[in-house]
PDB file of C-alpha atoms in Angstrom:
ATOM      1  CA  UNK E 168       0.000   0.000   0.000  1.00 57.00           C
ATOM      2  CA  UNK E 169       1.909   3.377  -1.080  1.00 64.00           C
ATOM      3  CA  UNK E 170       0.578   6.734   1.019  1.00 65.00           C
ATOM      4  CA  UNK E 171      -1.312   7.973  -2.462  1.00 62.00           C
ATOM      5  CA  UNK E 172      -3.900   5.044  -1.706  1.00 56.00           C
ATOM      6  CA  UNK E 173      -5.033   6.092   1.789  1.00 60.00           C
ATOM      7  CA  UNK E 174      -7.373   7.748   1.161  1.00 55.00           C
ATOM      8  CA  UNK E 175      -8.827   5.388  -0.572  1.00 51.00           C
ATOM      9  CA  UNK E 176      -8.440   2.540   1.981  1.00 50.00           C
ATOM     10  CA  UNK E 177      -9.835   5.223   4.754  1.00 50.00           C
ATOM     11  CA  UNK E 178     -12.890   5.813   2.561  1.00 49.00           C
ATOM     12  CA  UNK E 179     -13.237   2.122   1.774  1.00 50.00           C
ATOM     13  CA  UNK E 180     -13.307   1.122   5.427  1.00 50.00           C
ATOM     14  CA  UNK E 181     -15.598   3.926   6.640  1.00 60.00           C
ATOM     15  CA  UNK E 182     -18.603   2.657   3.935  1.00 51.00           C
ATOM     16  CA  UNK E 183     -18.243  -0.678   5.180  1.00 48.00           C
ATOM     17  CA  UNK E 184     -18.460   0.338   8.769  1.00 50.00           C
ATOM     18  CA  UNK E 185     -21.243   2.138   7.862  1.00 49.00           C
ATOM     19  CA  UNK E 186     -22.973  -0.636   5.709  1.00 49.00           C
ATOM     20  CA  UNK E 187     -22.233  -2.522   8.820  1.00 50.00           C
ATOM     21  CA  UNK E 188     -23.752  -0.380  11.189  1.00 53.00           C
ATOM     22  CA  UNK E 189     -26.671   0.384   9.333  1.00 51.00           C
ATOM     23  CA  UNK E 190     -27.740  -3.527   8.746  1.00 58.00           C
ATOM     24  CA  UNK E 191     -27.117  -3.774  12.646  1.00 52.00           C
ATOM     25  CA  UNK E 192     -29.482  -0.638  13.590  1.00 50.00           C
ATOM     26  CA  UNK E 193     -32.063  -1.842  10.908  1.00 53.00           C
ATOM     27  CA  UNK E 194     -31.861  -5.733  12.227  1.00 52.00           C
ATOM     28  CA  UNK E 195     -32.762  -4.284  16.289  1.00 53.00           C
ATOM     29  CA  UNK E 196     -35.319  -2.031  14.973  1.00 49.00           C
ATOM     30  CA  UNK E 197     -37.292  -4.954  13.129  1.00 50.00           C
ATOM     31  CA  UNK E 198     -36.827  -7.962  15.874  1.00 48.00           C
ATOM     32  CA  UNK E 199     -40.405  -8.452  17.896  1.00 52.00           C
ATOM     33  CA  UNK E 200     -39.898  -7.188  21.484  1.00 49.00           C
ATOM     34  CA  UNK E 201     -40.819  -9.786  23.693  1.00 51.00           C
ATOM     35  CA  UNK E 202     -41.548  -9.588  27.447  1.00 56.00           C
ATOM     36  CA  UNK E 203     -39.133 -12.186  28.112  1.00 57.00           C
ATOM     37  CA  UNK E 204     -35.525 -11.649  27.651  1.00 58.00           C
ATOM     38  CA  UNK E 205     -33.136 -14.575  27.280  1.00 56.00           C
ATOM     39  CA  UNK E 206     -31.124 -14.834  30.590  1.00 61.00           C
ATOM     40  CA  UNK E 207     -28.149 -17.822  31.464  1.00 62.00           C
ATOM     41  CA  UNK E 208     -28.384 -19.881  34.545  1.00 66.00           C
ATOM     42  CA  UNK E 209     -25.970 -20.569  37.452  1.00 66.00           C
ATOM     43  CA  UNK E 210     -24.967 -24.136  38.088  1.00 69.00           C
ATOM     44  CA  UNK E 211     -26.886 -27.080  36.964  1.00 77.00           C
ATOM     45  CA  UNK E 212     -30.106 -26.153  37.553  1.00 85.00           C
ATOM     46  CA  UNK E 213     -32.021 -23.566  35.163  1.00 86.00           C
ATOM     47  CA  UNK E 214     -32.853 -20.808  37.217  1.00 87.00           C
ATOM     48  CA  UNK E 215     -36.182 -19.838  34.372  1.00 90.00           C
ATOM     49  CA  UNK E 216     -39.711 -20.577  36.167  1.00 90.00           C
ATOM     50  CA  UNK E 217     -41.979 -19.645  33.319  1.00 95.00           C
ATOM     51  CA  UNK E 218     -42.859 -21.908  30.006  1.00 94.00           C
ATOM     52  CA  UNK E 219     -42.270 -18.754  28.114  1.00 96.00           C
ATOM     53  CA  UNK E 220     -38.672 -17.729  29.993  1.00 94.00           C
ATOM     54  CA  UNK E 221     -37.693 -21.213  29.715  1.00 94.00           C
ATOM     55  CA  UNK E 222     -38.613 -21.709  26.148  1.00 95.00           C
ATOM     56  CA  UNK E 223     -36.916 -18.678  24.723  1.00 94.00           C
ATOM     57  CA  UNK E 224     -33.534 -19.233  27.575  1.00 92.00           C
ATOM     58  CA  UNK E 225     -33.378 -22.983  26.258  1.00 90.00           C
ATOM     59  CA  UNK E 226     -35.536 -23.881  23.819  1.00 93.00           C
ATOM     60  CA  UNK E 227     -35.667 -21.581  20.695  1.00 94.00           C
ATOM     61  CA  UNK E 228     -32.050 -21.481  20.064  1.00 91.00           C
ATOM     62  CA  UNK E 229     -32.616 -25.166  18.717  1.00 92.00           C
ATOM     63  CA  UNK E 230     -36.681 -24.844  17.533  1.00 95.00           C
ATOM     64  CA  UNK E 231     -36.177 -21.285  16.609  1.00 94.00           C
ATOM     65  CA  UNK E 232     -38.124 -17.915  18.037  1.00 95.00           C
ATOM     66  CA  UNK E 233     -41.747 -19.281  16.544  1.00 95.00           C
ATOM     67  CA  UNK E 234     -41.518 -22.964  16.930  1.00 95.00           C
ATOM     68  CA  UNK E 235     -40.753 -23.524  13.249  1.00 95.00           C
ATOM     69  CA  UNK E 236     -37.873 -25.998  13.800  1.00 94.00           C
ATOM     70  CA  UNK E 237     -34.520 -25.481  11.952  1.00 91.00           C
ATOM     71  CA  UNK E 238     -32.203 -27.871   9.366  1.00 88.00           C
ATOM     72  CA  UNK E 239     -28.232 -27.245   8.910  1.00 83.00           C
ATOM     73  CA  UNK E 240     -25.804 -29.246  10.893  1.00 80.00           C
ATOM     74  CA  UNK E 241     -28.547 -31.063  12.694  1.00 82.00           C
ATOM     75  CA  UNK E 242     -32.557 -31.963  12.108  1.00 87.00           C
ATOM     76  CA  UNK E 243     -34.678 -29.580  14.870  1.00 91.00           C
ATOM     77  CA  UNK E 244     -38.180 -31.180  14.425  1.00 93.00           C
ATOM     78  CA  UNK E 245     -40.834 -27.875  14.190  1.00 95.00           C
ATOM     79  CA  UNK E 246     -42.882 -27.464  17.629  1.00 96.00           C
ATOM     80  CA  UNK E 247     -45.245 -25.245  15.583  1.00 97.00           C
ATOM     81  CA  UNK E 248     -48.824 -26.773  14.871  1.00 97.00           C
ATOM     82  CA  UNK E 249     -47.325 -30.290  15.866  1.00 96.00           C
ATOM     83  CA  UNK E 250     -49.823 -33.043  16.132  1.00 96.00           C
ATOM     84  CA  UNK E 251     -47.419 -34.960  17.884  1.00 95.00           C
ATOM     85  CA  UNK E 252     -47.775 -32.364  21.036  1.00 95.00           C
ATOM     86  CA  UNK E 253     -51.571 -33.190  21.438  1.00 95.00           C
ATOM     87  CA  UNK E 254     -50.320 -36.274  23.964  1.00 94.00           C
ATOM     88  CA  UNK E 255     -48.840 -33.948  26.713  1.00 94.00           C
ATOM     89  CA  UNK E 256     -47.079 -36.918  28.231  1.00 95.00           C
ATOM     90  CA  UNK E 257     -44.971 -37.489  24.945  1.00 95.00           C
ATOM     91  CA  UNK E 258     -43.627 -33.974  25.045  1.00 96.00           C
ATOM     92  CA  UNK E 259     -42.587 -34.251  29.133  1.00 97.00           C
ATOM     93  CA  UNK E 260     -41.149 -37.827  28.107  1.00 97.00           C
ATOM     94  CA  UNK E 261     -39.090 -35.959  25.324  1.00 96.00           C
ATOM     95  CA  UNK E 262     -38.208 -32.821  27.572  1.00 96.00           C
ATOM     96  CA  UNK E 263     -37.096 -35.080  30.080  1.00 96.00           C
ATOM     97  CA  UNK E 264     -35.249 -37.466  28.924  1.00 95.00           C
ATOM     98  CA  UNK E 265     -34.207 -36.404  25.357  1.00 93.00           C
ATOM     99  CA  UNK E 266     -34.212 -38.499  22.138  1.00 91.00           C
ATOM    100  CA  UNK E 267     -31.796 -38.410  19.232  1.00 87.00           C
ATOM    101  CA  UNK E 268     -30.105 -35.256  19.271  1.00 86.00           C
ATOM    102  CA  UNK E 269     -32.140 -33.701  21.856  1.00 90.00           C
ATOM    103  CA  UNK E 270     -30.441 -33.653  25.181  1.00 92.00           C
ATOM    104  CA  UNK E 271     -32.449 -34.983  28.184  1.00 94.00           C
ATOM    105  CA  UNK E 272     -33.396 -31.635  30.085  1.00 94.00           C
ATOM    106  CA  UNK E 273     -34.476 -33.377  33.196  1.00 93.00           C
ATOM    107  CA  UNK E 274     -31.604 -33.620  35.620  1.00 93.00           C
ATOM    108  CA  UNK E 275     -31.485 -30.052  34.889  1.00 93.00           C
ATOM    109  CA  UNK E 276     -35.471 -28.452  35.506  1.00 94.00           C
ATOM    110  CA  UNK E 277     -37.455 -29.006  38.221  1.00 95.00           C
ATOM    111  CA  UNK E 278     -41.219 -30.945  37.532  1.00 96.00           C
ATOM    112  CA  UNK E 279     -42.879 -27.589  37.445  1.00 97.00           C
ATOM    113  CA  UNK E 280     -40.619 -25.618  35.261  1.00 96.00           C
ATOM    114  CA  UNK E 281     -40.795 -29.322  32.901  1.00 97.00           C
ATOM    115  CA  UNK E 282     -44.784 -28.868  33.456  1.00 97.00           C
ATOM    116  CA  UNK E 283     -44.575 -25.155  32.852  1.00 97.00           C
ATOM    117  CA  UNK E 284     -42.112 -25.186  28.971  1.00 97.00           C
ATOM    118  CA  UNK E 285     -44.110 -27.976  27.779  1.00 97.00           C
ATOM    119  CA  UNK E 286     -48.058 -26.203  28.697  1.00 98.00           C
ATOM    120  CA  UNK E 287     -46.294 -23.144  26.885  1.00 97.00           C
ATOM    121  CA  UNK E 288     -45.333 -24.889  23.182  1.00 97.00           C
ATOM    122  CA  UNK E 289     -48.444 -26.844  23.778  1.00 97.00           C
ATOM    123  CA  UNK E 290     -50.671 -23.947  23.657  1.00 97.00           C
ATOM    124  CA  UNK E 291     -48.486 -21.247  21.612  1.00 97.00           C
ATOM    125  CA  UNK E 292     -47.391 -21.325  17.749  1.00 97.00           C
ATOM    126  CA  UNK E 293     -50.522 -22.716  16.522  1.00 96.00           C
ATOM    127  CA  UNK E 294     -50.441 -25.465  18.967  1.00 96.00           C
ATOM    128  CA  UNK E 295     -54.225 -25.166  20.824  1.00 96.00           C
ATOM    129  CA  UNK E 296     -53.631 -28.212  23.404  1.00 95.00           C
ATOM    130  CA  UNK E 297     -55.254 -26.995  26.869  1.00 91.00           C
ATOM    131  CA  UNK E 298     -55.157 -30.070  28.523  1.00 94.00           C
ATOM    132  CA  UNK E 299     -52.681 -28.818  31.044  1.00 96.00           C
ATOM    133  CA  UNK E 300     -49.791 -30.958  32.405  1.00 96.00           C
ATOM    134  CA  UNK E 301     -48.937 -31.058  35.895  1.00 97.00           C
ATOM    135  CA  UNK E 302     -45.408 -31.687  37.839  1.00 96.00           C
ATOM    136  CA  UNK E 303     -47.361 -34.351  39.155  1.00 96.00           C
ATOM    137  CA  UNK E 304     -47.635 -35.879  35.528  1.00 96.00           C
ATOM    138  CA  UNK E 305     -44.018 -35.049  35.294  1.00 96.00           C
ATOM    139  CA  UNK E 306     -43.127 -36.534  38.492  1.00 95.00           C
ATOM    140  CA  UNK E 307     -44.332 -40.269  37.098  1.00 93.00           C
ATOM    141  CA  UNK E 308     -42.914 -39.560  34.014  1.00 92.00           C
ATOM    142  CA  UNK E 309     -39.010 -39.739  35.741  1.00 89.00           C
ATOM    143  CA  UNK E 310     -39.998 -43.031  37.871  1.00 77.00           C
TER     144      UNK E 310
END
């Protein structure tokens, strides 16, 4: 680089910065607001009580914001109008204990919060299954 192309360097680097800074201020301006911010838990218990706290903490980073399930290096089945939720035992057995390349959650939640993440997919993003689950239905699920 000889000193007569500084300038053009300098001006090079300040559009990208400002191409950069623009997509940034454009990408925060469109993301939903949500009442829930994601927050990280100390030790090996998740410190989230809510289905909606715990979902978007644990869950979405896998099934994505709105449920919709994601493919790339790994297959993350959609949540979003899943028949497959209507048994609210099968989604406690799968929060629980895991299956495939879902990690068992269990050892890590307590019955309620388990109770609490699977009433919220059940009965958000599409999903209209108001049977609730208990901890108690959790609770015979780990025997």
């Amino acid at each position: 680089m000889n000193a007569s192309n500084i300038p053009y360097y300098l001006a090079s680097a300040i559009a990208v910065l400002a191409v950069v800074v623009a997509q940034s201020a454009q990408a925060q301006s469109s993301t939903p607001t949500t009442s829930v911010q994601p927050t990280f838990s100390v030790g090996p218990k998740f410190q989230q009580t809510t289905g909606e706290a715990i979902y978007r903490s644990l869950c979405q980073g896998c099934h994505m914001p709105q449920g919709e399930g994601a493919k790339g290096a790994g297959a993350y089945p959609p949540l979003a109008r899943n028949k497959k939720l209507e048994a609210g035992g099968y989604a406690v057995y799968l929060v629980v204990n895991g299956q495939r390349g879902m990690p068992p959650f269990g050892e890590m939640m307590t019955d309620g919060q388990v109770a609490e993440v699977v009433n919220y997919v059940r009965t958000h993003f599409g999903n209209n299954f108001t049977d609730a689950v208990t901890a108690a239905d959790v609770k015979q699920v780990r025997r």
